Amino acid sequence: DAGVIQSPRHEVTEMGQEVTLRCKPISGHDYLFWYRQTMMRGLELLIYFNNNVPIDDSGMPEDRFSAKMPNASFSTLKIQPSEPRDSAVYFCASSGPGTGMDEQYFGPGTRLTVT
Amino acid sequence: GEDVEQSLFLSVREGDSSVINCTYTDSSSTYLYWYKQEPGAGLQLLTYIFSNMDMKQDQRLTVLLNKKDKHLSLRIADTQTGDSAIYFCAEKGNSGAGSYQLTFGKGTKLSVIP
């Protein structure tokens, strides 16, 4: 398997623009997690899905953030409108039956810069 | 809610041992993990320990678990410059809901001085 795939790897946008981050989990995994990593706050869980259903979105910072999982192989995280304080690295991770030790597998991340 | 704490920075000389410490609050933790993040990359599982174990050794890595004190440590023997990275402690609770959710610490940045 190719692992968790994220796109784009880097995104630079201007304040006020809409940003969409994409994730393809590992085939067969039924849990998908979105994290944000910054120097100040470390790694934060934003939202996670089980069987394409959002289970806990309490980490989503505000209404400008939304996430969807239309099917088992694709998820998006959207920020609209984007602000400079959204600049961070966003990670997607997946897990589920067959992972052995219930560990999560992380994608390479999307580095977002909002100017 | 559950919390995982770890120091933010550690600096060691090449060839010395590194010890990264972590404390957690969830007494129902089933698995505890150490993830490694190299610059510009995602987190990768380095090692793990089941909650009924005290110690696990894997080549240069030794994981110690003190369940009574809820303290986890990772020892890297003969630390090399390639070990420079951020190390995350994580724990998995025993909750039926969100059974694959992990709680991560903020990460310890290990710097190895040649």
CSV table of C-alpha atoms in Angstrom, one decimal:
chain,number,residue,atom,x,y,z
A,1,ASP,CA,0.0,0.0,0.0
A,2,ALA,CA,1.2,3.5,-0.7
A,3,GLY,CA,0.3,4.7,2.8
A,4,VAL,CA,-1.8,7.8,3.6
A,5,ILE,CA,-1.7,10.2,0.7
A,6,GLN,CA,-2.2,14.0,1.2
A,7,SER,CA,-2.4,16.7,-1.3
A,8,PRO,CA,-1.2,19.3,-1.9
A,9,ARG,CA,2.1,19.0,0.0
A,10,HIS,CA,2.5,22.8,0.2
A,11,GLU,CA,-0.1,25.5,-0.2
A,12,VAL,CA,0.4,29.2,-0.1
A,13,THR,CA,-2.7,31.4,-0.3
A,14,GLU,CA,-3.8,34.9,0.6
A,15,MET,CA,-6.0,35.7,3.5
A,16,GLY,CA,-9.7,35.4,2.7
A,17,GLN,CA,-9.2,32.6,0.1
A,18,GLU,CA,-10.7,29.2,0.4
A,19,VAL,CA,-8.3,26.3,1.0
A,20,THR,CA,-9.1,22.6,0.5
A,21,LEU,CA,-6.8,19.9,1.8
A,22,ARG,CA,-7.2,16.3,0.6
A,23,CYS,CA,-6.5,12.9,2.1
A,24,LYS,CA,-6.7,9.3,0.9
A,25,PRO,CA,-6.5,6.9,3.8
A,26,ILE,CA,-4.9,3.4,3.7
A,27,SER,CA,-7.3,1.0,2.1
A,28,GLY,CA,-9.3,-1.0,4.7
A,29,HIS,CA,-8.9,1.6,7.5
A,30,ASP,CA,-12.2,2.8,8.8
A,31,TYR,CA,-10.9,5.6,11.0
A,32,LEU,CA,-9.6,8.9,9.6
A,33,PHE,CA,-8.1,11.7,11.7
A,34,TRP,CA,-7.2,15.3,10.8
A,35,TYR,CA,-4.5,17.0,12.9
A,36,ARG,CA,-2.9,20.4,12.9
A,37,GLN,CA,0.7,21.0,14.0
A,38,THR,CA,2.1,24.4,15.0
A,39,MET,CA,5.2,25.4,17.0
A,40,MET,CA,3.0,27.0,19.7
A,41,ARG,CA,0.4,24.4,20.2
A,42,GLY,CA,2.0,21.2,19.1
A,43,LEU,CA,-0.1,18.5,17.5
A,44,GLU,CA,-3.9,19.1,17.8
A,45,LEU,CA,-6.7,16.7,16.8
A,46,LEU,CA,-9.2,18.6,14.8
A,47,ILE,CA,-11.8,15.9,13.9
A,48,TYR,CA,-12.0,12.2,13.3
A,49,PHE,CA,-14.3,9.9,11.3
A,50,ASN,CA,-15.4,6.3,11.7
A,51,ASN,CA,-16.9,4.6,8.6
A,52,ASN,CA,-17.1,8.1,6.9
A,53,VAL,CA,-19.2,9.5,9.8
A,54,PRO,CA,-17.7,12.4,11.9
A,55,ILE,CA,-17.4,11.2,15.5
A,56,ASP,CA,-15.8,14.1,17.3
A,57,ASP,CA,-15.3,17.6,15.8
A,58,SER,CA,-14.6,19.3,19.1
A,59,GLY,CA,-11.1,20.2,18.0
A,60,MET,CA,-12.2,22.2,15.0
A,61,PRO,CA,-11.2,25.7,15.9
A,62,GLU,CA,-14.2,27.6,14.5
A,63,ASP,CA,-16.9,27.6,11.8
A,64,ARG,CA,-14.4,28.5,9.1
A,65,PHE,CA,-13.2,24.9,9.3
A,66,SER,CA,-15.2,22.1,7.8
A,67,ALA,CA,-14.4,18.4,7.0
A,68,LYS,CA,-16.1,15.8,4.9
A,69,MET,CA,-15.6,12.2,4.1
A,70,PRO,CA,-17.9,11.3,1.2
A,71,ASN,CA,-16.5,7.8,0.9
A,72,ALA,CA,-14.1,5.4,2.5
A,73,SER,CA,-11.2,6.5,0.3
A,74,PHE,CA,-11.4,10.3,0.4
A,75,SER,CA,-11.6,13.1,2.9
A,76,THR,CA,-11.3,16.9,2.7
A,77,LEU,CA,-10.6,19.6,5.2
A,78,LYS,CA,-11.7,23.0,4.1
A,79,ILE,CA,-10.9,26.5,5.5
A,80,GLN,CA,-13.1,29.3,4.3
A,81,PRO,CA,-12.1,32.1,4.6
A,82,SER,CA,-8.5,31.4,5.5
A,83,GLU,CA,-6.5,33.6,8.0
A,84,PRO,CA,-2.8,34.0,8.7
A,85,ARG,CA,-3.2,32.2,12.0
A,86,ASP,CA,-4.3,29.1,10.1
A,87,SER,CA,-0.7,28.6,8.9
A,88,ALA,CA,0.4,25.2,10.1
A,89,VAL,CA,1.1,21.7,8.9
A,90,TYR,CA,-2.0,19.7,8.6
A,91,PHE,CA,-1.8,15.9,8.9
A,92,CYS,CA,-4.2,13.2,8.0
A,93,ALA,CA,-3.9,9.8,9.7
A,94,SER,CA,-5.8,6.5,9.4
A,95,SER,CA,-6.3,3.5,11.5
A,96,GLY,CA,-8.6,0.5,11.9
A,97,PRO,CA,-8.8,-3.3,12.1
A,98,GLY,CA,-5.6,-5.0,11.0
A,99,THR,CA,-3.2,-2.3,12.2
A,100,GLY,CA,-1.8,-4.7,14.8
A,101,MET,CA,-1.3,-2.4,17.7
A,102,ASP,CA,-4.1,0.0,16.9
A,103,GLU,CA,-1.6,2.6,15.8
A,104,GLN,CA,-2.3,5.4,13.5
A,105,TYR,CA,-0.5,5.9,10.1
A,106,PHE,CA,0.2,9.4,9.2
A,107,GLY,CA,0.4,11.1,5.8
A,108,PRO,CA,3.3,13.4,5.0
A,109,GLY,CA,1.3,16.5,5.8
A,110,THR,CA,0.2,19.7,4.0
A,111,ARG,CA,2.2,22.8,4.9
A,112,LEU,CA,-0.3,25.7,4.7
A,113,THR,CA,0.9,29.3,4.6
A,114,VAL,CA,-1.7,32.0,4.6
A,115,THR,CA,-0.3,35.5,3.9
B,1,GLY,CA,-10.1,14.5,29.5
B,2,GLU,CA,-6.9,12.5,29.0
B,3,ASP,CA,-3.6,14.4,28.9
B,4,VAL,CA,-0.1,13.5,27.9
B,5,GLU,CA,2.9,15.7,29.0
B,6,GLN,CA,6.4,15.6,27.8
B,7,SER,CA,9.3,18.1,27.9
B,8,LEU,CA,9.8,20.1,24.8
B,9,PHE,CA,13.5,19.9,24.2
B,10,LEU,CA,16.5,17.5,24.8
B,11,SER,CA,20.0,17.9,23.7
B,12,VAL,CA,22.6,15.2,23.9
B,13,ARG,CA,26.1,14.4,22.5
B,14,GLU,CA,26.6,11.8,19.8
B,15,GLY,CA,27.3,8.4,21.4
B,16,ASP,CA,25.6,9.3,24.7
B,17,SER,CA,22.2,7.8,25.7
B,18,SER,CA,19.0,9.9,25.4
B,19,VAL,CA,16.1,9.5,27.7
B,20,ILE,CA,12.8,11.1,26.8
B,21,ASN,CA,10.1,11.1,29.4
B,22,CYS,CA,6.4,11.3,29.3
B,23,THR,CA,3.5,11.3,31.8
B,24,TYR,CA,-0.1,10.5,31.1
B,25,THR,CA,-3.3,10.7,33.1
B,26,ASP,CA,-5.6,8.0,31.6
B,27,SER,CA,-5.4,5.0,34.0
B,28,SER,CA,-7.2,2.9,31.5
B,29,SER,CA,-4.5,3.2,28.8
B,30,THR,CA,-4.1,0.0,26.9
B,31,TYR,CA,-1.3,0.8,24.5
B,32,LEU,CA,1.4,3.5,24.7
B,33,TYR,CA,3.4,4.5,21.7
B,34,TRP,CA,6.5,6.5,20.7
B,35,TYR,CA,6.3,8.2,17.3
B,36,LYS,CA,9.2,9.8,15.6
B,37,GLN,CA,8.9,12.8,13.3
B,38,GLU,CA,11.8,13.8,11.1
B,39,PRO,CA,12.0,17.3,9.5
B,40,GLY,CA,9.4,17.8,6.8
B,41,ALA,CA,7.8,14.4,7.3
B,42,GLY,CA,4.8,12.9,9.1
B,43,LEU,CA,4.8,10.9,12.3
B,44,GLN,CA,6.0,7.3,12.1
B,45,LEU,CA,5.5,4.7,14.8
B,46,LEU,CA,8.8,4.0,16.4
B,47,THR,CA,7.8,1.5,19.1
B,48,TYR,CA,5.0,0.7,21.5
B,49,ILE,CA,4.3,-1.0,24.8
B,50,PHE,CA,1.3,-2.8,26.0
B,51,SER,CA,0.0,-1.6,29.4
B,52,ASN,CA,0.7,-4.9,31.2
B,53,MET,CA,4.4,-4.7,30.3
B,54,ASP,CA,7.1,-2.9,32.3
B,55,MET,CA,9.8,-2.9,29.7
B,56,LYS,CA,10.4,-3.5,26.1
B,57,GLN,CA,13.7,-3.5,24.3
B,58,ASP,CA,14.2,-3.2,20.6
B,59,GLN,CA,17.9,-2.8,19.5
B,60,ARG,CA,19.0,0.6,20.6
B,61,LEU,CA,15.5,1.5,22.0
B,62,THR,CA,14.3,0.7,25.5
B,63,VAL,CA,10.8,1.6,26.6
B,64,LEU,CA,10.1,1.7,30.4
B,65,LEU,CA,6.5,1.9,31.7
B,66,ASN,CA,5.7,2.7,35.4
B,67,LYS,CA,1.9,2.2,35.4
B,68,LYS,CA,1.6,3.2,39.0
B,69,ASP,CA,3.1,6.6,38.3
B,70,LYS,CA,1.7,6.8,34.8
B,71,HIS,CA,5.2,7.4,33.5
B,72,LEU,CA,6.7,6.3,30.2
B,73,SER,CA,10.2,6.7,29.0
B,74,LEU,CA,12.2,6.1,25.8
B,75,ARG,CA,15.9,5.5,26.0
B,76,ILE,CA,18.0,5.6,22.9
B,77,ALA,CA,21.4,4.1,23.4
B,78,ASP,CA,24.4,5.3,21.4
B,79,THR,CA,22.5,8.3,20.1
B,80,GLN,CA,23.4,9.2,16.5
B,81,THR,CA,22.9,12.4,14.5
B,82,GLY,CA,20.2,10.6,12.5
B,83,ASP,CA,18.2,10.3,15.7
B,84,SER,CA,17.6,14.1,15.7
B,85,ALA,CA,13.9,14.5,15.4
B,86,ILE,CA,10.7,15.2,17.4
B,87,TYR,CA,9.5,12.3,19.5
B,88,PHE,CA,5.9,12.0,20.4
B,89,CYS,CA,4.4,10.0,23.3
B,90,ALA,CA,0.9,8.8,22.7
B,91,GLU,CA,-1.6,6.7,24.6
B,92,LYS,CA,-4.7,4.7,23.7
B,93,GLY,CA,-7.5,4.5,26.2
B,94,ASN,CA,-9.8,1.6,26.8
B,95,SER,CA,-12.9,3.5,25.7
B,96,GLY,CA,-15.3,1.6,23.4
B,97,ALA,CA,-16.1,4.8,21.6
B,98,GLY,CA,-13.3,6.3,19.5
B,99,SER,CA,-11.4,3.1,20.0
B,100,TYR,CA,-8.7,4.1,17.6
B,101,GLN,CA,-8.3,7.6,18.9
B,102,LEU,CA,-4.9,8.4,20.4
B,103,THR,CA,-3.9,11.2,22.8
B,104,PHE,CA,-0.6,12.7,21.8
B,105,GLY,CA,1.9,14.8,23.8
B,106,LYS,CA,3.3,17.9,22.3
B,107,GLY,CA,6.5,16.3,21.3
B,108,THR,CA,10.1,16.4,22.5
B,109,LYS,CA,12.7,17.8,20.1
B,110,LEU,CA,15.9,15.8,20.3
B,111,SER,CA,19.0,17.5,19.1
B,112,VAL,CA,22.1,15.4,18.8
B,113,ILE,CA,25.4,17.3,19.0
B,114,PRO,CA,28.2,15.8,16.9
